mmCIF file of C-alpha atoms in Angstrom:
data_model
loop_
_atom_site.group_PDB
_atom_site.id
_atom_site.type_symbol
_atom_site.label_atom_id
_atom_site.label_comp_id
_atom_site.label_asym_id
_atom_site.label_seq_id
_atom_site.Cartn_x
_atom_site.Cartn_y
_atom_site.Cartn_z
ATOM 1 C CA UNK A 1 107.843 138.700 125.730
ATOM 2 C CA UNK A 2 107.838 137.271 129.278
ATOM 3 C CA UNK A 3 105.399 134.624 128.616
ATOM 4 C CA UNK A 4 107.678 132.618 126.507
ATOM 5 C CA UNK A 5 110.287 130.759 128.582
ATOM 6 C CA UNK A 6 112.450 129.204 126.098
ATOM 7 C CA UNK A 7 113.062 125.534 126.638
ATOM 8 C CA UNK A 8 110.476 125.373 129.493
ATOM 9 C CA UNK A 9 107.857 126.647 127.296
ATOM 10 C CA UNK A 10 108.867 124.492 124.284
ATOM 11 C CA UNK A 11 108.456 121.417 126.457
ATOM 12 C CA UNK A 12 104.860 122.393 127.500
ATOM 13 C CA UNK A 13 104.160 122.755 123.724
ATOM 14 C CA UNK A 14 105.555 119.473 122.777
ATOM 15 C CA UNK A 15 103.456 117.589 125.340
ATOM 16 C CA UNK A 16 100.178 118.689 123.651
ATOM 17 C CA UNK A 17 98.355 116.371 121.528
ATOM 18 C CA UNK A 18 97.245 117.937 118.005
ATOM 19 C CA UNK A 19 97.152 115.664 115.197
ATOM 20 C CA UNK A 20 96.138 116.849 111.659
ATOM 21 C CA UNK A 21 92.469 117.860 111.938
ATOM 22 C CA UNK A 22 92.340 118.090 115.709
ATOM 23 C CA UNK A 23 94.624 120.744 116.698
ATOM 24 C CA UNK A 24 92.147 122.764 119.075
ATOM 25 C CA UNK A 25 94.288 122.043 122.293
ATOM 26 C CA UNK A 26 97.348 123.346 120.567
ATOM 27 C CA UNK A 27 95.703 126.202 119.118
ATOM 28 C CA UNK A 28 94.415 127.295 122.482
ATOM 29 C CA UNK A 29 97.721 127.222 124.157
ATOM 30 C CA UNK A 30 99.379 129.201 121.233
ATOM 31 C CA UNK A 31 96.578 131.622 120.997
ATOM 32 C CA UNK A 32 96.895 132.603 124.709
ATOM 33 C CA UNK A 33 100.585 133.313 124.263
ATOM 34 C CA UNK A 34 100.092 135.357 121.036
ATOM 35 C CA UNK A 35 97.648 137.407 122.734
ATOM 36 C CA UNK A 36 99.814 138.012 125.833
ATOM 37 C CA UNK A 37 102.520 139.224 123.302
ATOM 38 C CA UNK A 38 100.074 142.017 122.323
ATOM 39 C CA UNK A 39 99.236 140.369 118.873
ATOM 40 C CA UNK A 40 95.764 140.476 117.484
ATOM 41 C CA UNK A 41 94.530 136.968 117.084
ATOM 42 C CA UNK A 42 91.813 135.222 115.089
ATOM 43 C CA UNK A 43 91.102 131.545 113.972
ATOM 44 C CA UNK A 44 89.956 131.003 110.564
ATOM 45 C CA UNK A 45 87.355 128.590 109.308
ATOM 46 C CA UNK A 46 89.912 125.870 108.612
ATOM 47 C CA UNK A 47 91.390 126.268 112.095
ATOM 48 C CA UNK A 48 94.496 128.205 111.279
ATOM 49 C CA UNK A 49 95.516 130.522 113.920
ATOM 50 C CA UNK A 50 96.534 134.086 112.558
ATOM 51 C CA UNK A 51 98.306 136.561 114.874
ATOM 52 C CA UNK A 52 98.852 140.028 113.341
ATOM 53 C CA UNK A 53 101.652 142.591 114.288
ATOM 54 C CA UNK A 54 100.966 145.733 112.631
ATOM 55 C CA UNK A 55 103.426 148.234 111.233
ATOM 56 C CA UNK A 56 104.528 150.815 113.572
ATOM 57 C CA UNK A 57 103.413 153.809 111.559
ATOM 58 C CA UNK A 58 99.638 154.078 111.538
ATOM 59 C CA UNK A 59 99.692 156.822 108.753
ATOM 60 C CA UNK A 60 101.469 154.419 106.540
ATOM 61 C CA UNK A 61 98.683 153.486 103.874
ATOM 62 C CA UNK A 62 98.657 149.719 103.391
ATOM 63 C CA UNK A 63 101.967 148.663 104.532
ATOM 64 C CA UNK A 64 103.499 145.559 102.826
ATOM 65 C CA UNK A 65 102.205 142.340 104.477
ATOM 66 C CA UNK A 66 104.711 139.341 105.338
ATOM 67 C CA UNK A 67 103.135 135.929 106.259
ATOM 68 C CA UNK A 68 105.303 133.603 108.439
ATOM 69 C CA UNK A 69 103.900 130.085 108.807
ATOM 70 C CA UNK A 70 104.720 127.313 111.200
ATOM 71 C CA UNK A 71 102.262 124.290 111.150
ATOM 72 C CA UNK A 72 101.011 123.240 114.469
ATOM 73 C CA UNK A 73 99.612 119.640 113.525
ATOM 74 C CA UNK A 74 101.423 116.421 114.196
ATOM 75 C CA UNK A 75 101.190 113.112 112.471
ATOM 76 C CA UNK A 76 98.896 110.497 114.249
ATOM 77 C CA UNK A 77 96.491 107.789 113.928
ATOM 78 C CA UNK A 78 92.675 107.269 113.576
ATOM 79 C CA UNK A 79 90.574 104.494 114.615
ATOM 80 C CA UNK A 80 89.100 102.576 111.528
ATOM 81 C CA UNK A 81 86.955 100.038 113.305
ATOM 82 C CA UNK A 82 86.536 97.935 116.428
ATOM 83 C CA UNK A 83 87.201 94.171 116.377
ATOM 84 C CA UNK A 84 85.782 91.292 118.443
ATOM 85 C CA UNK A 85 87.281 91.552 121.826
ATOM 86 C CA UNK A 86 87.392 95.350 121.756
ATOM 87 C CA UNK A 87 90.690 95.532 119.865
ATOM 88 C CA UNK A 88 90.975 98.838 117.663
ATOM 89 C CA UNK A 89 92.296 98.880 114.056
ATOM 90 C CA UNK A 90 93.425 102.309 112.776
ATOM 91 C CA UNK A 91 94.831 104.013 109.815
ATOM 92 C CA UNK A 92 97.588 106.818 109.686
ATOM 93 C CA UNK A 93 97.033 110.443 109.738
ATOM 94 C CA UNK A 94 100.186 111.777 107.845
ATOM 95 C CA UNK A 95 103.492 110.057 107.062
ATOM 96 C CA UNK A 96 103.351 107.435 109.994
ATOM 97 C CA UNK A 97 106.172 104.791 109.700
ATOM 98 C CA UNK A 98 104.563 101.524 110.868
ATOM 99 C CA UNK A 99 107.910 100.149 111.970
ATOM 100 C CA UNK A 100 107.935 102.535 114.764
ATOM 101 C CA UNK A 101 104.511 101.596 116.060
ATOM 102 C CA UNK A 102 104.672 98.151 117.659
ATOM 103 C CA UNK A 103 104.621 98.544 121.659
ATOM 104 C CA UNK A 104 103.942 102.176 121.617
ATOM 105 C CA UNK A 105 101.916 103.567 124.157
ATOM 106 C CA UNK A 106 98.970 105.738 122.787
ATOM 107 C CA UNK A 107 96.045 107.968 123.759
ATOM 108 C CA UNK A 108 92.657 107.147 122.150
ATOM 109 C CA UNK A 109 90.733 110.375 122.009
ATOM 110 C CA UNK A 110 87.209 108.933 122.284
ATOM 111 C CA UNK A 111 84.282 110.439 124.117
ATOM 112 C CA UNK A 112 87.261 110.738 126.857
ATOM 113 C CA UNK A 113 90.749 110.002 126.568
ATOM 114 C CA UNK A 114 91.798 106.477 127.071
ATOM 115 C CA UNK A 115 95.410 105.148 127.379
ATOM 116 C CA UNK A 116 96.259 101.978 125.361
ATOM 117 C CA UNK A 117 99.160 100.110 123.793
ATOM 118 C CA UNK A 118 99.880 99.075 120.256
ATOM 119 C CA UNK A 119 100.143 95.330 119.955
ATOM 120 C CA UNK A 120 100.778 92.736 117.320
ATOM 121 C CA UNK A 121 101.376 88.849 116.872
ATOM 122 C CA UNK A 122 104.218 87.749 119.173
ATOM 123 C CA UNK A 123 107.141 86.449 117.108
ATOM 124 C CA UNK A 124 106.897 83.054 118.680
ATOM 125 C CA UNK A 125 103.277 82.670 117.063
ATOM 126 C CA UNK A 126 104.319 84.182 113.743
ATOM 127 C CA UNK A 127 105.038 82.363 110.681
ATOM 128 C CA UNK A 128 108.701 82.357 109.273
ATOM 129 C CA UNK A 129 107.423 84.711 106.393
ATOM 130 C CA UNK A 130 105.866 87.115 108.978
ATOM 131 C CA UNK A 131 109.176 87.253 111.030
ATOM 132 C CA UNK A 132 111.127 88.316 107.895
ATOM 133 C CA UNK A 133 109.604 91.729 107.794
ATOM 134 C CA UNK A 134 108.226 94.481 109.954
ATOM 135 C CA UNK A 135 104.559 94.415 110.630
ATOM 136 C CA UNK A 136 102.440 96.693 108.543
ATOM 137 C CA UNK A 137 99.616 98.736 109.863
ATOM 138 C CA UNK A 138 97.230 95.985 108.760
ATOM 139 C CA UNK A 139 99.103 93.589 111.207
ATOM 140 C CA UNK A 140 98.720 96.106 114.305
ATOM 141 C CA UNK A 141 95.949 96.891 116.740
ATOM 142 C CA UNK A 142 95.280 99.002 119.784
ATOM 143 C CA UNK A 143 94.602 97.293 123.148
ATOM 144 C CA UNK A 144 92.736 99.598 125.738
ATOM 145 C CA UNK A 145 92.458 96.905 128.243
ATOM 146 C CA UNK A 146 88.836 97.276 128.346
ATOM 147 C CA UNK A 147 85.880 94.843 127.739
ATOM 148 C CA UNK A 148 84.563 95.028 124.266
ATOM 149 C CA UNK A 149 81.220 96.472 125.543
ATOM 150 C CA UNK A 150 83.035 99.492 127.254
ATOM 151 C CA UNK A 151 85.193 100.000 124.168
ATOM 152 C CA UNK A 152 82.190 100.259 121.772
ATOM 153 C CA UNK A 153 80.456 102.654 124.400
ATOM 154 C CA UNK A 154 83.163 105.133 124.460
ATOM 155 C CA UNK A 155 85.040 104.854 121.276
ATOM 156 C CA UNK A 156 83.844 105.513 117.653
ATOM 157 C CA UNK A 157 85.448 104.940 114.216
ATOM 158 C CA UNK A 158 87.081 108.199 113.278
ATOM 159 C CA UNK A 159 88.481 109.078 116.844
ATOM 160 C CA UNK A 160 92.114 110.311 116.675
ATOM 161 C CA UNK A 161 94.883 108.497 118.362
ATOM 162 C CA UNK A 162 98.256 110.008 119.407
ATOM 163 C CA UNK A 163 101.492 108.579 120.661
ATOM 164 C CA UNK A 164 102.107 108.858 124.455
ATOM 165 C CA UNK A 165 105.618 110.212 124.835
ATOM 166 C CA UNK A 166 106.825 112.636 127.549
ATOM 167 C CA UNK A 167 109.293 114.968 126.121
ATOM 168 C CA UNK A 168 112.879 114.150 127.143
ATOM 169 C CA UNK A 169 115.822 116.716 127.573
ATOM 170 C CA UNK A 170 119.106 115.178 126.502
ATOM 171 C CA UNK A 171 122.495 116.741 126.873
ATOM 172 C CA UNK A 172 123.650 119.934 125.288
ATOM 173 C CA UNK A 173 120.150 121.596 125.025
ATOM 174 C CA UNK A 174 118.794 118.858 122.979
ATOM 175 C CA UNK A 175 115.336 117.584 123.213
ATOM 176 C CA UNK A 176 113.612 114.344 122.009
ATOM 177 C CA UNK A 177 109.723 114.281 121.715
ATOM 178 C CA UNK A 178 106.809 113.044 119.460
ATOM 179 C CA UNK A 179 105.867 116.445 118.139
ATOM 180 C CA UNK A 180 109.319 118.294 117.341
ATOM 181 C CA UNK A 181 107.810 118.401 113.829
ATOM 182 C CA UNK A 182 106.741 121.025 113.770
ATOM 183 C CA UNK A 183 106.487 122.494 117.105
ATOM 184 C CA UNK A 184 110.013 123.334 116.800
ATOM 185 C CA UNK A 185 109.078 125.960 114.238
ATOM 186 C CA UNK A 186 106.239 127.296 116.423
ATOM 187 C CA UNK A 187 108.890 127.902 119.089
ATOM 188 C CA UNK A 188 111.127 129.748 116.642
ATOM 189 C CA UNK A 189 108.270 131.970 115.874
ATOM 190 C CA UNK A 190 107.891 132.806 119.398
ATOM 191 C CA UNK A 191 111.669 133.523 119.713
ATOM 192 C CA UNK A 192 111.351 135.816 116.700
ATOM 193 C CA UNK A 193 108.305 137.592 118.531
ATOM 194 C CA UNK A 194 110.387 138.033 121.662
ATOM 195 C CA UNK A 195 113.292 139.725 119.555
ATOM 196 C CA UNK A 196 110.851 141.996 117.958
ATOM 197 C CA UNK A 197 109.074 143.010 121.184
ATOM 198 C CA UNK A 198 110.565 146.510 121.505
ATOM 199 C CA UNK A 199 111.536 147.125 117.776
ATOM 200 C CA UNK A 200 109.078 148.895 115.418
ATOM 201 C CA UNK A 201 108.467 147.363 112.052
ATOM 202 C CA UNK A 202 107.701 148.988 108.720
ATOM 203 C CA UNK A 203 105.600 145.927 107.513
ATOM 204 C CA UNK A 204 102.542 144.165 108.855
ATOM 205 C CA UNK A 205 103.540 140.726 109.872
ATOM 206 C CA UNK A 206 100.933 137.686 110.127
ATOM 207 C CA UNK A 207 102.320 134.785 112.350
ATOM 208 C CA UNK A 208 100.150 131.743 111.189
ATOM 209 C CA UNK A 209 100.121 128.542 113.040
ATOM 210 C CA UNK A 210 98.680 126.367 110.283
ATOM 211 C CA UNK A 211 96.717 123.203 110.298
ATOM 212 C CA UNK A 212 96.758 119.880 108.315
ATOM 213 C CA UNK A 213 100.182 120.450 106.903
ATOM 214 C CA UNK A 214 101.034 116.740 107.505
ATOM 215 C CA UNK A 215 98.064 115.748 105.347
ATOM 216 C CA UNK A 216 98.627 118.042 102.370
ATOM 217 C CA UNK A 217 99.613 121.438 103.461
ATOM 218 C CA UNK A 218 95.954 122.593 103.566
ATOM 219 C CA UNK A 219 96.087 125.303 106.333
ATOM 220 C CA UNK A 220 98.905 127.279 104.353
ATOM 221 C CA UNK A 221 96.748 127.313 101.313
ATOM 222 C CA UNK A 222 93.901 128.870 102.837
ATOM 223 C CA UNK A 223 95.737 131.262 105.195
ATOM 224 C CA UNK A 224 97.891 132.629 102.182
ATOM 225 C CA UNK A 225 94.588 133.014 100.138
ATOM 226 C CA UNK A 226 92.916 135.140 102.812
ATOM 227 C CA UNK A 227 95.884 137.113 103.937
ATOM 228 C CA UNK A 228 97.099 137.735 100.400
ATOM 229 C CA UNK A 229 100.646 138.711 101.751
ATOM 230 C CA UNK A 230 103.241 140.384 99.626
ATOM 231 C CA UNK A 231 106.003 138.077 101.061
ATOM 232 C CA UNK A 232 105.718 134.579 102.765
ATOM 233 C CA UNK A 233 108.185 132.517 104.718
ATOM 234 C CA UNK A 234 107.471 128.836 105.727
ATOM 235 C CA UNK A 235 109.299 127.738 108.783
ATOM 236 C CA UNK A 236 109.561 124.054 109.227
ATOM 237 C CA UNK A 237 112.055 121.051 110.096
ATOM 238 C CA UNK A 238 114.546 119.360 108.020
ATOM 239 C CA UNK A 239 116.656 116.344 108.406
ATOM 240 C CA UNK A 240 119.548 116.348 110.450
ATOM 241 C CA UNK A 241 122.807 114.018 110.123
ATOM 242 C CA UNK A 242 122.669 110.826 111.789
ATOM 243 C CA UNK A 243 124.457 107.269 111.060
ATOM 244 C CA UNK A 244 123.499 105.827 107.688
ATOM 245 C CA UNK A 245 121.946 108.882 106.048
ATOM 246 C CA UNK A 246 123.352 110.822 103.168
ATOM 247 C CA UNK A 247 125.176 114.017 104.161
ATOM 248 C CA UNK A 248 123.969 115.623 100.910
ATOM 249 C CA UNK A 249 120.223 115.496 102.032
ATOM 250 C CA UNK A 250 120.887 116.225 105.769
ATOM 251 C CA UNK A 251 121.955 119.475 107.755
ATOM 252 C CA UNK A 252 124.321 119.572 110.868
ATOM 253 C CA UNK A 253 122.374 119.753 114.127
ATOM 254 C CA UNK A 254 123.692 122.916 116.053
ATOM 255 C CA UNK A 255 124.814 124.569 112.885
ATOM 256 C CA UNK A 256 122.125 126.927 112.587
ATOM 257 C CA UNK A 257 118.931 127.101 110.478
ATOM 258 C CA UNK A 258 118.795 125.741 106.994
ATOM 259 C CA UNK A 259 117.957 128.202 104.260
ATOM 260 C CA UNK A 260 116.215 126.446 101.361
ATOM 261 C CA UNK A 261 116.956 127.099 97.650
ATOM 262 C CA UNK A 262 115.375 125.874 94.573
ATOM 263 C CA UNK A 263 112.314 126.311 92.188
ATOM 264 C CA UNK A 264 109.994 126.756 95.237
ATOM 265 C CA UNK A 265 112.096 129.565 96.530
ATOM 266 C CA UNK A 266 112.158 133.156 95.569
ATOM 267 C CA UNK A 267 115.829 133.992 94.561
ATOM 268 C CA UNK A 268 115.749 137.430 96.009
ATOM 269 C CA UNK A 269 114.293 136.135 99.277
ATOM 270 C CA UNK A 270 116.827 133.584 99.605
ATOM 271 C CA UNK A 271 119.676 135.966 99.045
ATOM 272 C CA UNK A 272 117.965 138.441 101.562
ATOM 273 C CA UNK A 273 117.747 135.861 104.279
ATOM 274 C CA UNK A 274 121.150 134.722 103.577
ATOM 275 C CA UNK A 275 122.503 138.459 103.923
ATOM 276 C CA UNK A 276 120.364 138.762 107.251
ATOM 277 C CA UNK A 277 122.195 135.811 108.825
ATOM 278 C CA UNK A 278 125.647 137.164 107.822
ATOM 279 C CA UNK A 279 124.731 140.633 109.347
ATOM 280 C CA UNK A 280 123.666 139.011 112.475
ATOM 281 C CA UNK A 281 126.725 136.881 112.742
ATOM 282 C CA UNK A 282 124.565 133.825 112.835
ATOM 283 C CA UNK A 283 125.468 130.404 111.301
ATOM 284 C CA UNK A 284 123.281 129.108 108.694
ATOM 285 C CA UNK A 285 123.176 126.250 106.223
ATOM 286 C CA UNK A 286 122.080 125.894 102.579
ATOM 287 C CA UNK A 287 119.460 123.124 101.868
ATOM 288 C CA UNK A 288 118.681 122.511 98.105
ATOM 289 C CA UNK A 289 115.432 121.454 97.223
ATOM 290 C CA UNK A 290 115.300 120.467 93.549
ATOM 291 C CA UNK A 291 111.484 120.441 93.295
ATOM 292 C CA UNK A 292 108.686 121.533 95.581
ATOM 293 C CA UNK A 293 109.672 121.719 99.355
ATOM 294 C CA UNK A 294 107.730 119.442 101.639
ATOM 295 C CA UNK A 295 106.542 122.445 103.395
ATOM 296 C CA UNK A 296 103.781 125.239 103.467
ATOM 297 C CA UNK A 297 105.964 126.967 100.919
ATOM 298 C CA UNK A 298 104.736 124.462 98.251
ATOM 299 C CA UNK A 299 101.321 126.041 98.214
ATOM 300 C CA UNK A 300 102.107 129.705 99.308
ATOM 301 C CA UNK A 301 104.093 130.150 96.331
ATOM 302 C CA UNK A 302 101.222 129.323 93.935
ATOM 303 C CA UNK A 303 98.551 131.245 95.808
ATOM 304 C CA UNK A 304 96.550 133.802 93.677
ATOM 305 C CA UNK A 305 98.833 135.621 91.236
ATOM 306 C CA UNK A 306 101.966 133.969 92.987
ATOM 307 C CA UNK A 307 103.776 135.039 96.313
ATOM 308 C CA UNK A 308 107.395 135.432 96.667
ATOM 309 C CA UNK A 309 108.103 132.807 99.187
ATOM 310 C CA UNK A 310 110.972 131.290 101.101
ATOM 311 C CA UNK A 311 111.486 128.412 103.529
ATOM 312 C CA UNK A 312 113.665 127.862 106.566
ATOM 313 C CA UNK A 313 114.439 124.372 108.089
ATOM 314 C CA UNK A 314 115.449 123.569 111.628
ATOM 315 C CA UNK A 315 117.465 120.443 111.641
ATOM 316 C CA UNK A 316 115.936 117.383 113.445
ATOM 317 C CA UNK A 317 116.825 113.699 113.902
ATOM 318 C CA UNK A 318 114.370 110.764 113.491
ATOM 319 C CA UNK A 319 111.693 112.667 111.659
ATOM 320 C CA UNK A 320 108.102 111.240 112.079
ATOM 321 C CA UNK A 321 108.982 109.225 115.018
ATOM 322 C CA UNK A 322 108.134 109.599 118.558
ATOM 323 C CA UNK A 323 111.738 110.680 119.424
ATOM 324 C CA UNK A 324 112.384 113.388 117.047
ATOM 325 C CA UNK A 325 115.280 115.291 118.373
ATOM 326 C CA UNK A 326 116.217 118.854 117.995
ATOM 327 C CA UNK A 327 118.887 121.141 119.510
ATOM 328 C CA UNK A 328 117.086 124.338 120.936
ATOM 329 C CA UNK A 329 119.976 126.487 119.941
ATOM 330 C CA UNK A 330 118.911 125.913 116.317
ATOM 331 C CA UNK A 331 115.208 126.985 117.228
ATOM 332 C CA UNK A 332 116.509 130.217 118.855
ATOM 333 C CA UNK A 333 118.889 131.029 115.950
ATOM 334 C CA UNK A 334 116.108 130.708 113.576
ATOM 335 C CA UNK A 335 113.949 133.205 115.538
ATOM 336 C CA UNK A 336 116.818 135.513 115.594
ATOM 337 C CA UNK A 337 117.243 135.138 111.737
ATOM 338 C CA UNK A 338 113.525 136.033 111.253
ATOM 339 C CA UNK A 339 113.658 139.084 113.610
ATOM 340 C CA UNK A 340 116.623 140.435 112.034
ATOM 341 C CA UNK A 341 115.332 139.917 108.521
ATOM 342 C CA UNK A 342 111.929 141.591 109.310
ATOM 343 C CA UNK A 343 113.628 144.557 110.993
ATOM 344 C CA UNK A 344 115.299 145.277 107.636
ATOM 345 C CA UNK A 345 112.099 145.132 105.430
ATOM 346 C CA UNK A 346 110.341 148.302 104.224
ATOM 347 C CA UNK A 347 108.164 149.263 101.269
ATOM 348 C CA UNK A 348 111.236 149.941 99.002
ATOM 349 C CA UNK A 349 112.660 146.392 99.834
ATOM 350 C CA UNK A 350 109.332 144.542 99.367
ATOM 351 C CA UNK A 351 108.829 146.392 95.915
ATOM 352 C CA UNK A 352 112.276 145.162 94.775
ATOM 353 C CA UNK A 353 111.095 141.504 95.470
ATOM 354 C CA UNK A 354 107.933 142.041 93.881
ATOM 355 C CA UNK A 355 109.466 143.563 90.717
ATOM 356 C CA UNK A 356 112.137 140.972 90.662
ATOM 357 C CA UNK A 357 111.017 139.358 87.268
ATOM 358 C CA UNK A 358 110.007 142.509 85.510
ATOM 359 C CA UNK A 359 111.246 142.706 81.967
#
């Protein structure tokens, strides 16, 4: 798959703006590369991008279908109203941490894109009570540096806002950017496709770049309903270790993908993915999810009659900030895991998963 150039392609993908509900630019970029890889691509009514890789044997009557999702949206902001002086008030789209916003550079996607900054009352002019705590969103505003008349001409309530942050390469193939959650998983899907480029499969695979995950895993719900797969795997990010966080809830960066396990995960799929990492000699980690995972898996498991579902996590630091940090080696290994697992699937194996709970 020559159109995916590893880290360089990933940096291009990270630089694109695509908050929940406004994923068009990202979808177009991904669609071009899905098509270049020879996949049949369509976009559904909600905005999900669905790319199909059919089973190799055309005589095989309805081969099993596997759905692999990686959401392409990112958290963002939305203009709520315009105040006197042309200052913009805003609301979060997804799980935005207000503590990270003061002094951030942003792009307001009005009738054309406008650069701006997020401001707040200076500490010198704040009350003692205000200085004791971080400013909430109600105390923040966006300054475009334009007269109020121009702001009202070009910007409307409901316009999306994204953080302006150029992806930064760190040491040891690590990258920090605003949208690693979840473009890292989109990159892992492309790594998987590259691994499969010359290998025939015995299952149909639908790779879905889903929308609106950050506001309620919506895209995965409609994608799973219409595809009606036999199996599903959600690829997302998980928390990597850093100072001050619990080692029980975090994974090691550079230690490979995290295979999730818990009530949201089909036991046989968990074992199958674990065996695939061992067969390929890949490092992996186990992430225990005591309830529903915060991923597309949460809704895919419950779709229609129920779908055997698994979830993989790519460890990242500083989730839901503009400096989310990932090690590309973990992305590549996640793609290798998916490819190796898909190569081992056939009708009999899939039937074993579907009949797992038969009594």
